Structures are given as C-alpha cells and as structure tokens.
C-alpha positions as semicolon CSV with decimal commas, in nm:
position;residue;x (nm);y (nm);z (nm)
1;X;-4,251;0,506;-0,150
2;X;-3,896;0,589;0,009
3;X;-3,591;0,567;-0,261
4;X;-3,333;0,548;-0,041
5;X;-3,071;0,268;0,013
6;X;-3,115;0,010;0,255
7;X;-2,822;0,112;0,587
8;X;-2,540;-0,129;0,490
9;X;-2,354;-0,266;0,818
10;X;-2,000;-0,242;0,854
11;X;-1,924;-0,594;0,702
12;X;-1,971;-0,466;0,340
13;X;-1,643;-0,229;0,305
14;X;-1,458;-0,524;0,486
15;X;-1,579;-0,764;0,258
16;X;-1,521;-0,550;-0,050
17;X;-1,182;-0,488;0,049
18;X;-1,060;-0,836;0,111
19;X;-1,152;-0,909;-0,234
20;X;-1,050;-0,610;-0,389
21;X;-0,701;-0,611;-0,231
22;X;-0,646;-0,980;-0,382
23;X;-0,729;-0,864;-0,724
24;X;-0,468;-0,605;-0,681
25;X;-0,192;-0,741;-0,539
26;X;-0,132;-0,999;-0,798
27;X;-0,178;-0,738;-1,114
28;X;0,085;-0,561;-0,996
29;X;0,333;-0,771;-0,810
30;X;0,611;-0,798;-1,005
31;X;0,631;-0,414;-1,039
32;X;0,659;-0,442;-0,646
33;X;0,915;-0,628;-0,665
34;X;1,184;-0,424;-0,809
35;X;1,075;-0,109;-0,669
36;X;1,179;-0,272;-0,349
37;X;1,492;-0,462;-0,491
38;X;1,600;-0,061;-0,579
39;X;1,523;0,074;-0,252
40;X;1,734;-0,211;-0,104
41;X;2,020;-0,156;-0,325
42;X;2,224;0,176;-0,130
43;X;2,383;0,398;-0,360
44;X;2,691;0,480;-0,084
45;X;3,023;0,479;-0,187
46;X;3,124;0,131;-0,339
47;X;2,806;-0,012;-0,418
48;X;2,746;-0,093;-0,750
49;X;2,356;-0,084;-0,877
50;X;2,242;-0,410;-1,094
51;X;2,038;-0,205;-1,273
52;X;1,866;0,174;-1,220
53;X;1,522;0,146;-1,312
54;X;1,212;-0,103;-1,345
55;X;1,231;-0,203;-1,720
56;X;1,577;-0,311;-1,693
57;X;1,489;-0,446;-1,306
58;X;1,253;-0,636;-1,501
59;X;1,479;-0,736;-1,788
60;X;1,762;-0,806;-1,544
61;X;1,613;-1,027;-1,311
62;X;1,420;-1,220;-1,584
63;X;1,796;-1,286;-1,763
64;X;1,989;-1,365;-1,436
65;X;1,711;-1,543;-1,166
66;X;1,410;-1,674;-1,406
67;X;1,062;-1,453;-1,512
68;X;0,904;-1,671;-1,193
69;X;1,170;-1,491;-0,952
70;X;1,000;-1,160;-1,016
71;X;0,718;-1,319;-0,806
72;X;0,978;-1,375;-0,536
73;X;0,770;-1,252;-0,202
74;X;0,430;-1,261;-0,299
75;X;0,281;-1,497;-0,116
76;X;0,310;-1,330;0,219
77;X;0,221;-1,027;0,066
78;X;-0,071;-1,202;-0,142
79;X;-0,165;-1,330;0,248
80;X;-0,165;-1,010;0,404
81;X;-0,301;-0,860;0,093
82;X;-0,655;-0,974;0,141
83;X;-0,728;-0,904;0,496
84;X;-0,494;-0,579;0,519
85;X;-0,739;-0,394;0,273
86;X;-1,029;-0,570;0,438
87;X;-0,910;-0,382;0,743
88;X;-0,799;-0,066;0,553
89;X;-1,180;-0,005;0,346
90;X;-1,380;-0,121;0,650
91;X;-1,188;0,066;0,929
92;X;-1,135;0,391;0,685
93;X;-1,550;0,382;0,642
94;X;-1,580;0,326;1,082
95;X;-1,366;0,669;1,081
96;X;-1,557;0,855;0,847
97;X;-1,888;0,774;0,979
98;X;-1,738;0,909;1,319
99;X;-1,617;1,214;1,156
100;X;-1,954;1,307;0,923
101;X;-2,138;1,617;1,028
102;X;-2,499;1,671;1,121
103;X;-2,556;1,644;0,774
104;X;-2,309;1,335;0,652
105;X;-2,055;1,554;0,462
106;X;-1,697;1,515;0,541
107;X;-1,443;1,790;0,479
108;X;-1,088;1,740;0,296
109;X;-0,894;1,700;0,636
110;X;-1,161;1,480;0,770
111;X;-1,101;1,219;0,493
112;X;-0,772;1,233;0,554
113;X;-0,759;1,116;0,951
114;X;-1,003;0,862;0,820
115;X;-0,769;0,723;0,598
116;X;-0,446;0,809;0,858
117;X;-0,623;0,594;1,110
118;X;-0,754;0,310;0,913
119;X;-0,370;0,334;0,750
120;X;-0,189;0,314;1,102
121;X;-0,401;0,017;1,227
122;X;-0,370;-0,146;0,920
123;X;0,033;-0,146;0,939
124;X;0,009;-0,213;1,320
125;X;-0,227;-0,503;1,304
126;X;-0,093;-0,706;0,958
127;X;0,156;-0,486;0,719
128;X;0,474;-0,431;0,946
129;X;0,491;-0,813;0,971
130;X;0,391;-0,924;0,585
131;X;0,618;-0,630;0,429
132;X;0,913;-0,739;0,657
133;X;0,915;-1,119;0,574
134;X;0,832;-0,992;0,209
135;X;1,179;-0,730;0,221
136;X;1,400;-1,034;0,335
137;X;1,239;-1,281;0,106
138;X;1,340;-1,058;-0,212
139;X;1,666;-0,928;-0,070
140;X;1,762;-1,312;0,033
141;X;1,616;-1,461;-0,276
142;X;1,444;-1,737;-0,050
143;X;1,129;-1,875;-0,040
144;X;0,800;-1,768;0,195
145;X;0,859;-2,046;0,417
146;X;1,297;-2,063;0,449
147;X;1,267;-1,663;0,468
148;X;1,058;-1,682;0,758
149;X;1,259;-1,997;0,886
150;X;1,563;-1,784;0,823
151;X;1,431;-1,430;1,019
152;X;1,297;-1,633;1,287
153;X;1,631;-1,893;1,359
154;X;1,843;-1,574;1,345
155;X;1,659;-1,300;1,487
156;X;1,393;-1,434;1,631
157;X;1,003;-1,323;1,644
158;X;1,095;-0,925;1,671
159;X;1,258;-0,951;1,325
160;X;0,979;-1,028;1,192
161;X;0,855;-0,679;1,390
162;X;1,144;-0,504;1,261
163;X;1,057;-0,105;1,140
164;X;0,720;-0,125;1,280
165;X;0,769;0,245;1,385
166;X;0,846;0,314;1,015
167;X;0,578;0,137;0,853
168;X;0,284;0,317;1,031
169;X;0,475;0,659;0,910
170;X;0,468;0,473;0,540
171;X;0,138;0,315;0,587
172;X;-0,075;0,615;0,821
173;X;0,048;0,901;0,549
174;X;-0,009;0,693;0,267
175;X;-0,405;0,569;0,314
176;X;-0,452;0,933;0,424
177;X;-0,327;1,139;0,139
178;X;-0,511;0,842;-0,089
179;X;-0,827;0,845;0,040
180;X;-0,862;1,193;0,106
181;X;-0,771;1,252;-0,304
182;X;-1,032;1,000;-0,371
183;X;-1,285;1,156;-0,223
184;X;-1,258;1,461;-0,325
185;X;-1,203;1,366;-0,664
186;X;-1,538;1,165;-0,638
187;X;-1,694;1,452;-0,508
188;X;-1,618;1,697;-0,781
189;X;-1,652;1,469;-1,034
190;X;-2,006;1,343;-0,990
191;X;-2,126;1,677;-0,900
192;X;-2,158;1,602;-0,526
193;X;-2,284;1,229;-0,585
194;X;-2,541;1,349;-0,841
195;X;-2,377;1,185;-1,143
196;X;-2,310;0,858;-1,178
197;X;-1,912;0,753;-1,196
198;X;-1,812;0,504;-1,476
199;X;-1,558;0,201;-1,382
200;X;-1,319;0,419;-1,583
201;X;-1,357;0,718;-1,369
202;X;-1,365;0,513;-1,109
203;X;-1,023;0,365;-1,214
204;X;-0,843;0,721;-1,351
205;X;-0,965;0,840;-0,981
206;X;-0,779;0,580;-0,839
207;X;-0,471;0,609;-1,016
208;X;-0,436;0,932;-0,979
209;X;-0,480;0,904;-0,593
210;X;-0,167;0,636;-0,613
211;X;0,024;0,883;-0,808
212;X;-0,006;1,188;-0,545
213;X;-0,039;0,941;-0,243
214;X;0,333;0,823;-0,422
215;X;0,503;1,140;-0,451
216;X;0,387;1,291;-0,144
217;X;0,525;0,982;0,088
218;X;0,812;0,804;-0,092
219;X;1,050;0,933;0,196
220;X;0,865;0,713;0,412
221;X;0,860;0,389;0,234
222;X;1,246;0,399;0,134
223;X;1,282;0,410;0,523
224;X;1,058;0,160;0,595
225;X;1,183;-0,041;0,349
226;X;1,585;0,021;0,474
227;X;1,474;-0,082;0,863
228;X;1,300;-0,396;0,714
229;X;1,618;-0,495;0,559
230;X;1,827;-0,747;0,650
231;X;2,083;-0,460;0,675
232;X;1,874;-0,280;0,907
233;X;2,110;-0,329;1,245
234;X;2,335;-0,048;1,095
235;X;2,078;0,206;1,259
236;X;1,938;0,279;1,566
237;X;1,640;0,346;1,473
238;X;1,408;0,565;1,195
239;X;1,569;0,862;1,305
240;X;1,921;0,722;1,263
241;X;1,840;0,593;0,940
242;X;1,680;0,902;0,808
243;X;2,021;1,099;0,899
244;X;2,226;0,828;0,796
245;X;2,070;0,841;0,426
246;X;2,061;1,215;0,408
247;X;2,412;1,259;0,544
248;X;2,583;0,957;0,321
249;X;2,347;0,945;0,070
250;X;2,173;1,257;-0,078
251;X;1,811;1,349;-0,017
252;X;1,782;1,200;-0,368
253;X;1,806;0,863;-0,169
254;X;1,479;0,937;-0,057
255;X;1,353;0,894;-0,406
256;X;1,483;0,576;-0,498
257;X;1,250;0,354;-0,685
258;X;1,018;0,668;-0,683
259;X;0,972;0,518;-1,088
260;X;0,886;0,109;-1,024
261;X;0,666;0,227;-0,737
262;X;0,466;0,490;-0,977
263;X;0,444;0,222;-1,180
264;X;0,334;-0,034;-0,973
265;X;0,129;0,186;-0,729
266;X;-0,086;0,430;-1,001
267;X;-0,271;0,098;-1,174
268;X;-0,256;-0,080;-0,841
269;X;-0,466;0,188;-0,663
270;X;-0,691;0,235;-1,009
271;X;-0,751;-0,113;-0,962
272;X;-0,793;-0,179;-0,585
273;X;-1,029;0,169;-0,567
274;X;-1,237;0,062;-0,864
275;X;-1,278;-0,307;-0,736
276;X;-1,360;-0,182;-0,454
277;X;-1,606;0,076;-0,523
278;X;-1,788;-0,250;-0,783
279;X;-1,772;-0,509;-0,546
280;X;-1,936;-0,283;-0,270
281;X;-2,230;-0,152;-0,505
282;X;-2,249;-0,533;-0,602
283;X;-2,281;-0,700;-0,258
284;X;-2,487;-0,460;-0,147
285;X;-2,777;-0,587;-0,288
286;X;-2,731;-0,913;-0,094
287;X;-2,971;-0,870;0,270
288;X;-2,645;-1,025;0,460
289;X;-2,522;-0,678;0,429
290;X;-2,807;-0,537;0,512
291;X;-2,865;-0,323;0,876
C-alpha cells in the first residue's frame, strides 16, 4: 500500500495563509505601529524626535494618546492582512512548483524568485493600498474610515496608490530573502525533510527568517514608508527620495526604526511561518483540499 500524501490543490497554502496572516497581524500590531511612527518622524535639521526607540514609542504614546491609540491603523492592515498572506503562501507555492526540477528540489535562488514574485504581486494586488491608508492613519492620528475620507477628498483615489513603485521594492525583496531563509533552514534542519520539525523549530525558523529578511531590506521600507506619507509630495519619486535622505539625512536614515521593526517583524514571521506551516498540515487532512 502507497504511503504517500494525497496531491493537495492550490487552495490549501491560500487558505492557510489567510488565517495565518490574521493571527499575526494582531500579535504584533502595536510594535508596527511605532516602527512606522519612527520612520515617519525625519531626523533633518529642526525636527525634534518624540521619542528614539520602541519602548519609549510605546511608553510615549500610551502617556500622551491612550494604550488603544497604539492600535491606531490596524484595521486596514488587519483587512489586508488576511487575504495579502493568502495571496503571498498560495502564489509563493504556484512559483515554486514552476521552478522544481525533474526531481522536486528547489535550489537557494529558486526559493528566492518564488518568494520575489509571490512578494511583488502581493504589494501590487492589496499592500501598496492597505500600507498607504495605514501610514496616513498613524501619521494623522485618524480613524480607518476619516483617513480614507481624508486621502480620498484631498488627493483623490491615486493617494491611496501613492509609493506603489516603492512598496513592490519593500514587499518583492522582502518575501524573497524570507522565504528563501526558510527553506533552507527547513531543509538543513530536518535533514532534507527526514526529521520531523517541532512548532518551536518551526517558530525559531521563522523568526530568524524576519530577522535577516529585516536587516537585509530596511532601506526599502523606510522609503516606502516616506512616499506613503502624507509628506510624500516633497519628492519626485523613489529615486528622489532615496537621494534626498542620503544627501540631507545620513545613510543612517535608512535604518530608522531598524529596532521596533526587529521587534515587531522576528515574532511576527515566527508566528505567521509556524501558523502557517500547522494550519496547512491540519487542513490537509480535509478531502476539500484534496486533488
């Protein structure tokens, strides 16, 4: 009698990933939120900082705006949460099934176009949109619904649009450097899928993906984040922006919030990578995600 694993159809990472992105997104959300308050803050000349780091982001905000401010944002993001790693798990496994050899191994590199592509359709199709109306919400202090009221009375439906260009830089570099970690961390780990990985391996693999997935992209989202801003009609475009930072700024602009987003991304990506990896050995026991 044959062993092997029913043929799961391409439903079951989709699936996995909507639910596994909702767990995540509100663990970590506050976290989120003043990593991106930093970014937004520029250090030019003149402009004094609130605070320089996410403890006293945290303490700050708490003391000034209320502990339920720090959840300023998060119900787009919550929103676009759910189907954006839908889209990122299930288009990530179309890719690597595209990219698998004659005998269903995928190299380093290959791993990481998977995850490039699923990342740049994934901030094409829902993230440039969500993350905007999320930057303006926290940088406003308004609500989902008078932020988007707000971007759409006065700049109409390409604000919400605005550093789309960006995003897929953040977004494309960012799934591909993570998955292509977690993979090969997987791999070498359980002995080239002949040991069985623990939720806590599971979890350390994903953390440690968010932490060099972090450090290798931060550039990106600090510019993403900038041409999201409500400031963002001081440059041209990604290009301007990038000179304009490194010219009045420092290259250690580029870093901003590099802390708050270690600290929100490494469990976030433990979590969402685990989830996922549970929910997916979990629902595929169910025939509706069967071949």
């Amino acid at each position: 009698m044959s062993s092997a694993k029913p043929k799961t159809n391409r439903w079951l990472p989709l699936a996995s990933g909507c639910v596994a992105g909702g767990i995540e997104a509100m663990a970590v959300w506050p976290m989120e939120y003043i990593k991106t308050q930093l970014q937004l803050q520029s250090k030019a000349k003149g402009v004094k900082l609130p605070y320089n780091g996410m403890i006293s982001g945290l303490t700050y905000t708490v003391r000034t705006t209320g502990f339920f401010s720090l959840y300023r944002g998060l119900a787009p993001t919550l929103l676009g949460s759910i189907p954006k790693a839908g889209i990122r798990f299930g288009l990530n496994s179309f890719f690597k099934d595209k990219l698998r050899d004659k005998d269903g191994k995928l190299t380093a590199g290959k791993n990481f176009i998977s995850g490039l592509g699923a990342g740049v359709c994934e901030a094409l199709i829902i993230v440039a949109p969500v993350e905007t109306v999320k930057t303006k919400c926290i940088e406003t202090n308004m609500s989902f619904g008078k932020g988007m009221k707000h971007i759409l009375s006065t700049e109409g439906i390409g604000g919400v649009y605005q550093g789309a260009f960006a995003t897929a830089l953040k977004q494309g570099s960012n799934q591909g450097l993570r998955f292509m970690w977690y993979n090969e961390y997987k791999k070498i780990v359980s002995n080239d899928g002949e040991r069985e990985l623990t939720p806590l391996i599971r979890l350390c693999g994903g953390m440690s993906a968010g932490c060099f997935s972090t450090i290798g992209n931060n550039p990106f989202d600090v510019i993403k984040t900038r041409m999201q801003g409500t400031n963002a009609s001081q440059y041209k475009n990604t290009i301007d922006c990038f000179t304009q930072m490194l010219t009045k700024e420092g290259i250690g602009a580029f870093y901003a919030g590099v802390v708050p987003r270690l600290g929100r991304v490494v469990p976030g990506q433990g979590i969402i990578f685990m989830s996922f990896d549970m929910i997916q050995d979990n629902l595929s026991r169910y025939s509706i995600f069967h071949a």
